[in-house]
mmCIF file of C-alpha atoms and ligand atoms in Angstrom:
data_model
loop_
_atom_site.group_PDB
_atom_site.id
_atom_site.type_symbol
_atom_site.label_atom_id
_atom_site.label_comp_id
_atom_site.label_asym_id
_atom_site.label_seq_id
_atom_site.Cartn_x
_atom_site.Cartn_y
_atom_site.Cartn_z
ATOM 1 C CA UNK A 36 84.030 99.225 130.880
ATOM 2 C CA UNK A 37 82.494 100.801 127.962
ATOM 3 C CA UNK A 38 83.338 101.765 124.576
ATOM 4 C CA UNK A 39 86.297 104.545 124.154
ATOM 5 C CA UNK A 40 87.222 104.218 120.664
ATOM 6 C CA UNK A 41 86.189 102.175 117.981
ATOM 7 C CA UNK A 42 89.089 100.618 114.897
ATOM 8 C CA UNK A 43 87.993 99.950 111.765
ATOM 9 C CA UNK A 44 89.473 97.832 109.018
ATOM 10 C CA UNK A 45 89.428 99.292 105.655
ATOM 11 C CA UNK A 46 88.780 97.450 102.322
ATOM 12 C CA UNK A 47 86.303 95.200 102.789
ATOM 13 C CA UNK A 48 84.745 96.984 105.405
ATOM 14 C CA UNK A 49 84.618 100.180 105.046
ATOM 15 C CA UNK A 50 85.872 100.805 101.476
ATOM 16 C CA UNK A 51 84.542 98.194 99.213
ATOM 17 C CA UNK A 52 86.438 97.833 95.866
ATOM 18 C CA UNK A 53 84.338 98.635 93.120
ATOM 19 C CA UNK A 54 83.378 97.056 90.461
ATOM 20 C CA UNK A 55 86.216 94.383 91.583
ATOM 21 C CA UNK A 56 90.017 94.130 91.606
ATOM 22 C CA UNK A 57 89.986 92.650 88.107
ATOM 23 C CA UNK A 58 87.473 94.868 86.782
ATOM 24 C CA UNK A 59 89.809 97.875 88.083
ATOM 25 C CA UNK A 60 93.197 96.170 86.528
ATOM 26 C CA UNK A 61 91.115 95.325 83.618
ATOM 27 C CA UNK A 62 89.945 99.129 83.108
ATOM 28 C CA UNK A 63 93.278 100.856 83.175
ATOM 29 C CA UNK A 64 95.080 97.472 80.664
ATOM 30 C CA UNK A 65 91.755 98.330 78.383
ATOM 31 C CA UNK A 66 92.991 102.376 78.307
ATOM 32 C CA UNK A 67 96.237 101.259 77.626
ATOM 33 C CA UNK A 68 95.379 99.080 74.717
ATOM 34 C CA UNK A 69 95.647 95.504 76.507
ATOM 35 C CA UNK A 70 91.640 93.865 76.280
ATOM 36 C CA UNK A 71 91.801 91.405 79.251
ATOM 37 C CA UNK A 72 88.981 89.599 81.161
ATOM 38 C CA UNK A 73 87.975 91.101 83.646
ATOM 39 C CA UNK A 74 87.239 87.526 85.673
ATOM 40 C CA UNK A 75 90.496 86.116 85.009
ATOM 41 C CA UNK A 76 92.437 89.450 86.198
ATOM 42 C CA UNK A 77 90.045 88.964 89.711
ATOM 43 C CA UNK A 78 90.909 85.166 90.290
ATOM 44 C CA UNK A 79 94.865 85.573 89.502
ATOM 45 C CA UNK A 80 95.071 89.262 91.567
ATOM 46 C CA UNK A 81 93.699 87.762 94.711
ATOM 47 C CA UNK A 82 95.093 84.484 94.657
ATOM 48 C CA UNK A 83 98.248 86.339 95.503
ATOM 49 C CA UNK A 84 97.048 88.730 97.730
ATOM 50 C CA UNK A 85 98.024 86.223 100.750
ATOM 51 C CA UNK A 86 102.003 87.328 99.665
ATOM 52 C CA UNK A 87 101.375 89.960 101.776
ATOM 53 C CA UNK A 88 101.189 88.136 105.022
ATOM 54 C CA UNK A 89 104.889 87.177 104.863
ATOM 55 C CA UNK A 90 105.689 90.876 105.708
ATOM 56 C CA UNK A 91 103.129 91.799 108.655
ATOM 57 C CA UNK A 92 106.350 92.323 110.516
ATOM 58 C CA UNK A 93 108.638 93.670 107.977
ATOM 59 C CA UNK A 94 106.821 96.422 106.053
ATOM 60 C CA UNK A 95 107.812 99.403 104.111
ATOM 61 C CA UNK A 96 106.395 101.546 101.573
ATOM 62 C CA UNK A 97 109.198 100.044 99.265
ATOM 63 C CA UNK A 98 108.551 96.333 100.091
ATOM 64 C CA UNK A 99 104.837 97.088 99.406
ATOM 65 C CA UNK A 100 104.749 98.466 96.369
ATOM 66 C CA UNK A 101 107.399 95.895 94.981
ATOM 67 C CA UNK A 102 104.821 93.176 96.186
ATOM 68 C CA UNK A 103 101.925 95.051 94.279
ATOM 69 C CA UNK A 104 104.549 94.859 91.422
ATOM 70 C CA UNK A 105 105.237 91.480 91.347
ATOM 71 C CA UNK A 106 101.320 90.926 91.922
ATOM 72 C CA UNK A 107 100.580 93.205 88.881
ATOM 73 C CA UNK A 108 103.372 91.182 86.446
ATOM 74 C CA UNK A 109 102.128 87.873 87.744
ATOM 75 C CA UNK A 110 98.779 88.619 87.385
ATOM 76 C CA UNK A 111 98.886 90.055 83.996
ATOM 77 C CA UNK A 112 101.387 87.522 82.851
ATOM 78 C CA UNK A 113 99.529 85.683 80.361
ATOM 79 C CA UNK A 114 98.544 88.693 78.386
ATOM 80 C CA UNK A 115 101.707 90.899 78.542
ATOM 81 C CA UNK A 116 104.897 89.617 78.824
ATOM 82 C CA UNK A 117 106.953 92.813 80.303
ATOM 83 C CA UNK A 118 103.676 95.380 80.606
ATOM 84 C CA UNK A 119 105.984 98.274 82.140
ATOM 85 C CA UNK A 120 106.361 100.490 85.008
ATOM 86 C CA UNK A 121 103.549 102.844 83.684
ATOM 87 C CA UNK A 122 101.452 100.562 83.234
ATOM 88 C CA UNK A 123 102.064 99.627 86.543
ATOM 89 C CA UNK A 124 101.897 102.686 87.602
ATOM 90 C CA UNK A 125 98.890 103.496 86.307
ATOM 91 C CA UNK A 126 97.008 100.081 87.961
ATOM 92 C CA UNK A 127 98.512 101.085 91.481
ATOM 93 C CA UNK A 128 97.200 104.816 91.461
ATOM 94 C CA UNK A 129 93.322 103.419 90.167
ATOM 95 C CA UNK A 130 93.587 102.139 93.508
ATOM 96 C CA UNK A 131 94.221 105.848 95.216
ATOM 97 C CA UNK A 132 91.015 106.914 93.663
ATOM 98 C CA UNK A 133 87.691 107.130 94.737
ATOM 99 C CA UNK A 134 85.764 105.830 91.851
ATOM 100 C CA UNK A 135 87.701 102.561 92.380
ATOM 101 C CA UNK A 136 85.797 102.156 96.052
ATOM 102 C CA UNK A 137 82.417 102.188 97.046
ATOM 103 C CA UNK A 138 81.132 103.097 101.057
ATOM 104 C CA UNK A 139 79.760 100.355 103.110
ATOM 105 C CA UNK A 140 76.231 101.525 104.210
ATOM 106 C CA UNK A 141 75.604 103.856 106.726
ATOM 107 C CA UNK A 142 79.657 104.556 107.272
ATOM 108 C CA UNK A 143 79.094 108.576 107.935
ATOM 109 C CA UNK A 144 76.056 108.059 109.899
ATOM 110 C CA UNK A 145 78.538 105.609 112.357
ATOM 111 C CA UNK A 146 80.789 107.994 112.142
ATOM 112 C CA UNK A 147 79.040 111.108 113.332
ATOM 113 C CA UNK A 148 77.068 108.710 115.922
ATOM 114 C CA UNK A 149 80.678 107.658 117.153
ATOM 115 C CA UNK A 150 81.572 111.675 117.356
ATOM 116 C CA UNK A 151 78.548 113.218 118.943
ATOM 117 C CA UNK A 152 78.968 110.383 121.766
ATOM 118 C CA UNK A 153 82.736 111.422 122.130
ATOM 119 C CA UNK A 154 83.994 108.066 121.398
ATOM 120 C CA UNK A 155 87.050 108.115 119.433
ATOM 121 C CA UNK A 156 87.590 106.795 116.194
ATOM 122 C CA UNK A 157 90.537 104.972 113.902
ATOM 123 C CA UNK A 158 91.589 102.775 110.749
ATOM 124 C CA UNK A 159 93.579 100.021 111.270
ATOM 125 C CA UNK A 160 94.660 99.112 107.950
ATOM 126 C CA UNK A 161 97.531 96.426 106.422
ATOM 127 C CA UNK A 162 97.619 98.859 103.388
ATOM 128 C CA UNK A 163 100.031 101.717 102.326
ATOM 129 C CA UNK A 164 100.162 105.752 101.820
ATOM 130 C CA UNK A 165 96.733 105.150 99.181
ATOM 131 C CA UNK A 166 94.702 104.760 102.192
ATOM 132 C CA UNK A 167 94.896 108.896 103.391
ATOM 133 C CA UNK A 168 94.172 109.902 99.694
ATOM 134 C CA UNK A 169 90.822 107.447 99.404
ATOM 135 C CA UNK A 170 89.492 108.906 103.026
ATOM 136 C CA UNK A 171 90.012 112.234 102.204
ATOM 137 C CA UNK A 172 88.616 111.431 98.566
ATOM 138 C CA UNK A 173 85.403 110.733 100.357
ATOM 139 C CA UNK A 174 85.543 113.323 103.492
ATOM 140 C CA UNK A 175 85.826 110.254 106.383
ATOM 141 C CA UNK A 176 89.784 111.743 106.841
ATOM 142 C CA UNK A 177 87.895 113.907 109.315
ATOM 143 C CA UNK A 178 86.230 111.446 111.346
ATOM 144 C CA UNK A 179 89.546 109.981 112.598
ATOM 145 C CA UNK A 180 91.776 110.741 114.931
ATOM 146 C CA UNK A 181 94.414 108.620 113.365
ATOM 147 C CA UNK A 182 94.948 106.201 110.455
ATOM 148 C CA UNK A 183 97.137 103.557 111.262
ATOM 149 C CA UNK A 184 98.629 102.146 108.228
ATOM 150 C CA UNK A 185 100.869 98.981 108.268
ATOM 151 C CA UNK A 186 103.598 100.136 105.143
ATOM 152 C CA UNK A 187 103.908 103.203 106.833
ATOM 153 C CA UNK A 188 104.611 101.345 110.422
ATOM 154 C CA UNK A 189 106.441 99.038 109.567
ATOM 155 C CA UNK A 190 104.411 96.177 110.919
ATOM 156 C CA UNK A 191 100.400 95.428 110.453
ATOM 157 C CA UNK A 192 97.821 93.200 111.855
ATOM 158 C CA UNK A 193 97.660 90.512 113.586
ATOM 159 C CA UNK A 194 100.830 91.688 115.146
ATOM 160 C CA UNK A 195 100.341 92.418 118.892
ATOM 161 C CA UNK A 196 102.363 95.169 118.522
ATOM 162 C CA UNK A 197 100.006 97.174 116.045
ATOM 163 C CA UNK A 198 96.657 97.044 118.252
ATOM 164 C CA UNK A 199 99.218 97.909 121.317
ATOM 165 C CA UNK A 200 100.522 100.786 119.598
ATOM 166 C CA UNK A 201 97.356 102.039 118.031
ATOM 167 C CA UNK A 202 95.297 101.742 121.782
ATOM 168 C CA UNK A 203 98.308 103.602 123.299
ATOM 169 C CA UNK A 204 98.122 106.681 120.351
ATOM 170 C CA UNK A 205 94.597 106.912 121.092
ATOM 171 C CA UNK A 206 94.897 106.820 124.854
ATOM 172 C CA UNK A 207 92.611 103.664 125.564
ATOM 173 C CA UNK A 208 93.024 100.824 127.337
ATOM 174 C CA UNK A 209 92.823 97.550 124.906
ATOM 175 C CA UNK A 210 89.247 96.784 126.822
ATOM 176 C CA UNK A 211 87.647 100.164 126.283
ATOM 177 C CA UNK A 212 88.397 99.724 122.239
ATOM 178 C CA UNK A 213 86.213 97.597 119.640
ATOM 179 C CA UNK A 214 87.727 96.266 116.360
ATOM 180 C CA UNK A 215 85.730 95.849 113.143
ATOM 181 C CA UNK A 216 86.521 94.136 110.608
ATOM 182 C CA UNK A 217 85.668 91.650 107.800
ATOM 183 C CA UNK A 218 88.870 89.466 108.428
ATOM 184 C CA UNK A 219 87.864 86.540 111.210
ATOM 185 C CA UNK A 220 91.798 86.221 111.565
ATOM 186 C CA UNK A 221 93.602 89.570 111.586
ATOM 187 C CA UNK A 222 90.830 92.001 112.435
ATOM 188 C CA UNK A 223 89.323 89.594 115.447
ATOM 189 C CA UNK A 224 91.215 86.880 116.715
ATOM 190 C CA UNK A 225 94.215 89.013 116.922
ATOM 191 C CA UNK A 226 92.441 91.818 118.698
ATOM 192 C CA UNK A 227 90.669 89.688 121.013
ATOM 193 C CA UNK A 228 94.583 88.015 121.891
ATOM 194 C CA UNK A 229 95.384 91.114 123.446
ATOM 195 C CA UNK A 230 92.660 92.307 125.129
ATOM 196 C CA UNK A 231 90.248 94.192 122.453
ATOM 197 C CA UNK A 232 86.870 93.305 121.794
ATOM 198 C CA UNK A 233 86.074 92.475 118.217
ATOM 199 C CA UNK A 234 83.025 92.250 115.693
ATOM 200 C CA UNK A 235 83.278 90.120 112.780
ATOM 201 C CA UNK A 236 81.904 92.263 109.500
ATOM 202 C CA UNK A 237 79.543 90.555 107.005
ATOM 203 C CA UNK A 238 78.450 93.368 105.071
ATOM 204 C CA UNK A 239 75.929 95.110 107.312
ATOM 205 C CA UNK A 240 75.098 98.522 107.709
ATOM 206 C CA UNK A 241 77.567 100.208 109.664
ATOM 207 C CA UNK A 242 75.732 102.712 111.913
ATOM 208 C CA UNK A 243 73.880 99.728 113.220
ATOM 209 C CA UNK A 244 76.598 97.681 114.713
ATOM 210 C CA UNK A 245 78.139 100.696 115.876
ATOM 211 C CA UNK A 246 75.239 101.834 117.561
ATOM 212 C CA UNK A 247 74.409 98.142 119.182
ATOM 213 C CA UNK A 248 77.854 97.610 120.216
ATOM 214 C CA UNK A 249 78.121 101.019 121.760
ATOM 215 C CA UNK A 250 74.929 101.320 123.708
ATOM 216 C CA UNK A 251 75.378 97.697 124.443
ATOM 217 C CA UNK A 252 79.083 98.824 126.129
ATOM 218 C CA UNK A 253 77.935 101.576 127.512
ATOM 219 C CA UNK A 254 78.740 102.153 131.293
HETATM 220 MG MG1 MG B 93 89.508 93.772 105.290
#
Protein backbone atom coordinates (compact mmCIF):
# COMPACT_ATOMS: atom_id res chain seq x y z
CA UNK A 1 0.00 0.00 0.00
CA UNK A 2 1.76 3.16 -0.51
CA UNK A 3 1.93 6.49 0.90
CA UNK A 4 -1.49 8.71 0.77
CA UNK A 5 -0.83 11.35 3.17
CA UNK A 6 1.84 12.17 5.32
CA UNK A 7 1.17 13.88 9.44
CA UNK A 8 3.52 15.88 10.82
CA UNK A 9 4.13 16.88 14.40
CA UNK A 10 4.85 20.43 14.98
CA UNK A 11 7.37 21.92 17.51
CA UNK A 12 10.16 20.01 17.51
CA UNK A 13 9.79 18.91 14.18
CA UNK A 14 8.77 21.12 12.07
CA UNK A 15 8.80 24.42 14.03
CA UNK A 16 11.79 24.54 16.21
CA UNK A 17 11.59 27.11 19.09
CA UNK A 18 14.07 29.63 18.73
CA UNK A 19 16.49 30.72 20.58
CA UNK A 20 14.73 28.41 23.42
CA UNK A 21 11.63 28.50 25.63
CA UNK A 22 13.55 30.38 28.32
CA UNK A 23 15.28 32.60 26.07
CA UNK A 24 11.65 33.55 24.62
CA UNK A 25 10.05 33.98 28.37
CA UNK A 26 13.22 35.64 29.23
CA UNK A 27 12.90 38.26 26.21
CA UNK A 28 9.39 39.48 26.78
CA UNK A 29 10.15 39.55 31.30
CA UNK A 30 13.45 41.65 30.01
CA UNK A 31 10.85 44.24 27.91
CA UNK A 32 8.82 44.33 30.76
CA UNK A 33 11.48 45.27 33.20
CA UNK A 34 12.00 41.70 34.96
CA UNK A 35 16.09 40.61 34.05
CA UNK A 36 15.82 36.78 34.41
CA UNK A 37 18.18 33.98 33.23
CA UNK A 38 17.51 32.84 30.45
CA UNK A 39 18.78 29.02 31.56
CA UNK A 40 16.84 28.92 34.61
CA UNK A 41 13.46 30.13 32.77
CA UNK A 42 14.35 26.88 30.13
CA UNK A 43 14.90 24.19 32.95
CA UNK A 44 11.71 25.33 35.17
CA UNK A 45 9.32 25.94 31.74
CA UNK A 46 9.89 22.44 30.53
CA UNK A 47 10.02 20.60 33.57
CA UNK A 48 6.33 21.27 33.58
CA UNK A 49 5.56 20.86 30.21
CA UNK A 50 4.60 17.02 31.02
CA UNK A 51 1.23 18.82 32.91
CA UNK A 52 -0.07 18.70 29.74
CA UNK A 53 -0.40 15.00 29.34
CA UNK A 54 -3.07 14.81 32.07
CA UNK A 55 -5.52 16.43 29.53
CA UNK A 56 -4.83 14.47 26.10
CA UNK A 57 -8.44 13.53 26.58
CA UNK A 58 -9.94 16.52 28.09
CA UNK A 59 -8.78 19.59 26.13
CA UNK A 60 -10.06 23.00 25.54
CA UNK A 61 -8.77 26.21 24.51
CA UNK A 62 -9.67 27.33 28.17
CA UNK A 63 -7.97 24.38 29.99
CA UNK A 64 -4.89 25.13 27.80
CA UNK A 65 -4.23 28.36 28.26
CA UNK A 66 -4.93 28.09 32.13
CA UNK A 67 -2.14 25.31 32.05
CA UNK A 68 0.27 27.76 30.11
CA UNK A 69 -0.80 30.09 33.03
CA UNK A 70 -0.02 28.16 35.77
CA UNK A 71 3.28 27.10 33.77
CA UNK A 72 4.14 30.83 33.26
CA UNK A 73 3.50 31.74 37.33
CA UNK A 74 5.36 28.62 38.33
CA UNK A 75 8.01 29.12 36.19
CA UNK A 76 8.62 32.69 36.88
CA UNK A 77 7.95 32.24 40.53
CA UNK A 78 11.16 32.98 42.00
CA UNK A 79 11.54 36.29 40.33
CA UNK A 80 7.96 37.72 40.43
CA UNK A 81 5.68 36.94 42.90
CA UNK A 82 2.14 37.85 41.08
CA UNK A 83 3.77 38.93 37.40
CA UNK A 84 0.12 39.62 35.90
CA UNK A 85 -2.14 38.71 33.19
CA UNK A 86 -0.21 40.99 30.68
CA UNK A 87 2.62 39.82 31.35
CA UNK A 88 1.24 36.67 30.73
CA UNK A 89 -0.22 37.67 28.02
CA UNK A 90 2.47 38.98 26.46
CA UNK A 91 4.78 35.47 27.02
CA UNK A 92 1.80 33.39 25.44
CA UNK A 93 1.45 35.57 22.16
CA UNK A 94 5.74 35.49 21.66
CA UNK A 95 4.77 32.08 21.09
CA UNK A 96 2.14 33.01 18.04
CA UNK A 97 4.99 34.67 16.32
CA UNK A 98 7.30 33.71 13.87
CA UNK A 99 10.51 35.08 15.12
CA UNK A 100 9.97 32.82 18.17
CA UNK A 101 10.36 29.53 15.66
CA UNK A 102 12.82 28.53 13.34
CA UNK A 103 12.04 25.81 10.10
CA UNK A 104 13.51 22.42 10.27
CA UNK A 105 15.60 22.01 7.03
CA UNK A 106 14.27 21.38 3.87
CA UNK A 107 10.39 21.65 5.30
CA UNK A 108 9.03 23.52 1.90
CA UNK A 109 11.05 21.44 -0.32
CA UNK A 110 9.01 18.18 1.53
CA UNK A 111 6.27 19.95 1.19
CA UNK A 112 6.06 20.76 -2.48
CA UNK A 113 7.70 17.12 -3.12
CA UNK A 114 4.62 15.76 -1.04
CA UNK A 115 2.21 18.09 -3.44
CA UNK A 116 3.55 17.55 -6.90
CA UNK A 117 3.26 13.63 -6.07
CA UNK A 118 -0.45 14.23 -4.94
CA UNK A 119 0.09 12.87 -1.58
CA UNK A 120 -1.76 14.67 0.97
CA UNK A 121 -0.49 16.48 3.73
CA UNK A 122 -1.39 17.40 7.68
CA UNK A 123 -0.23 18.65 11.28
CA UNK A 124 -1.02 16.70 14.01
CA UNK A 125 -0.33 18.86 16.82
CA UNK A 126 -1.11 18.65 20.96
CA UNK A 127 -1.01 22.54 20.78
CA UNK A 128 -3.77 25.27 20.61
CA UNK A 129 -5.28 28.12 18.13
CA UNK A 130 -1.17 29.62 17.97
CA UNK A 131 -0.44 26.85 15.70
CA UNK A 132 -2.68 28.41 12.36
CA UNK A 133 -1.08 31.90 13.05
CA UNK A 134 2.80 30.42 13.09
CA UNK A 135 2.00 28.33 9.62
CA UNK A 136 0.56 31.04 7.99
CA UNK A 137 3.40 33.34 9.55
CA UNK A 138 5.71 31.27 7.44
CA UNK A 139 3.40 30.36 4.22
CA UNK A 140 3.29 26.23 5.10
CA UNK A 141 -0.79 27.04 5.98
CA UNK A 142 -0.98 26.26 2.28
CA UNK A 143 0.63 23.04 2.11
CA UNK A 144 -2.04 21.39 4.31
CA UNK A 145 -5.09 20.16 3.86
CA UNK A 146 -5.88 20.30 7.50
CA UNK A 147 -4.30 21.18 10.86
CA UNK A 148 -5.40 19.09 13.48
CA UNK A 149 -4.96 20.75 16.72
CA UNK A 150 -5.61 18.96 20.10
CA UNK A 151 -7.19 22.33 22.27
CA UNK A 152 -9.29 22.86 19.50
CA UNK A 153 -10.49 18.94 19.44
CA UNK A 154 -10.80 18.35 22.43
CA UNK A 155 -8.47 15.41 22.67
CA UNK A 156 -4.64 15.05 21.25
CA UNK A 157 -2.12 12.41 20.74
CA UNK A 158 -1.57 9.40 21.68
CA UNK A 159 -5.28 9.09 21.82
CA UNK A 160 -6.55 6.53 19.25
CA UNK A 161 -9.19 8.62 18.61
CA UNK A 162 -7.08 11.64 17.15
CA UNK A 163 -5.04 9.58 14.37
CA UNK A 164 -8.67 7.85 13.68
CA UNK A 165 -10.26 11.04 13.21
CA UNK A 166 -7.51 12.82 11.40
CA UNK A 167 -7.06 9.52 8.69
CA UNK A 168 -10.89 9.65 8.29
CA UNK A 169 -10.84 13.84 7.48
CA UNK A 170 -8.25 13.15 5.07
CA UNK A 171 -9.87 10.13 3.48
CA UNK A 172 -6.97 7.50 4.10
CA UNK A 173 -6.86 4.40 5.43
CA UNK A 174 -4.50 4.34 8.76
CA UNK A 175 -1.91 2.11 6.45
CA UNK A 176 -1.69 4.47 3.51
CA UNK A 177 -0.64 7.46 6.16
CA UNK A 178 3.00 8.09 7.70
CA UNK A 179 3.48 9.99 11.02
CA UNK A 180 6.52 12.15 11.78
CA UNK A 181 7.48 13.18 14.61
CA UNK A 182 10.22 13.85 17.22
CA UNK A 183 8.15 12.25 20.16
CA UNK A 184 9.11 8.21 20.30
CA UNK A 185 5.80 8.00 22.47
CA UNK A 186 2.96 10.14 21.11
CA UNK A 187 4.01 10.74 17.53
CA UNK A 188 5.10 6.79 16.94
CA UNK A 189 4.11 4.28 19.22
CA UNK A 190 0.67 5.61 19.26
CA UNK A 191 0.39 5.77 15.51
CA UNK A 192 1.86 2.52 14.92
CA UNK A 193 -1.10 1.09 17.76
CA UNK A 194 -3.57 1.78 15.30
CA UNK A 195 -2.38 0.98 12.20
CA UNK A 196 -0.10 4.08 10.88
CA UNK A 197 3.33 3.83 10.00
CA UNK A 198 5.66 6.11 11.86
CA UNK A 199 9.26 7.77 11.59
CA UNK A 200 10.97 8.81 14.60
CA UNK A 201 12.50 12.61 13.96
CA UNK A 202 16.09 13.39 15.07
CA UNK A 203 16.62 16.55 13.46
CA UNK A 204 17.22 15.65 9.82
CA UNK A 205 16.43 17.34 6.82
CA UNK A 206 12.96 16.98 6.04
CA UNK A 207 12.68 16.58 2.24
CA UNK A 208 14.92 13.61 2.68
CA UNK A 209 12.89 11.38 4.84
CA UNK A 210 9.97 12.39 3.02
CA UNK A 211 11.33 11.54 -0.13
CA UNK A 212 12.87 7.96 1.20
CA UNK A 213 9.80 7.06 2.92
CA UNK A 214 7.66 7.91 -0.04
CA UNK A 215 9.50 6.33 -2.90
CA UNK A 216 10.27 3.58 -0.50
CA UNK A 217 6.09 3.18 -0.10
CA UNK A 218 5.45 3.67 -3.29
CA UNK A 219 3.14 1.08 -5.07
MG1 LIG B 1 7.09 17.39 19.02
Amino acid sequence: MGIRAVFFDAEGTLLHIYPSVGAVYARVLAEFGHPVPEEELERRVRKRWPEFKRYFRDFSPEICRRTWRRIFREAVEPWLADPGEELFSAVYEAFARPDSFRLAPGTEEGLRFLRERGVKAAVLSNWDERLFRVLEAFGLDRYFERVFVACERGFGKPEPEFYLLACAEMAVQPGEALMIGDDPELDCEAALRVGLRARLYRGEDIFRIIKEEVDEGAP
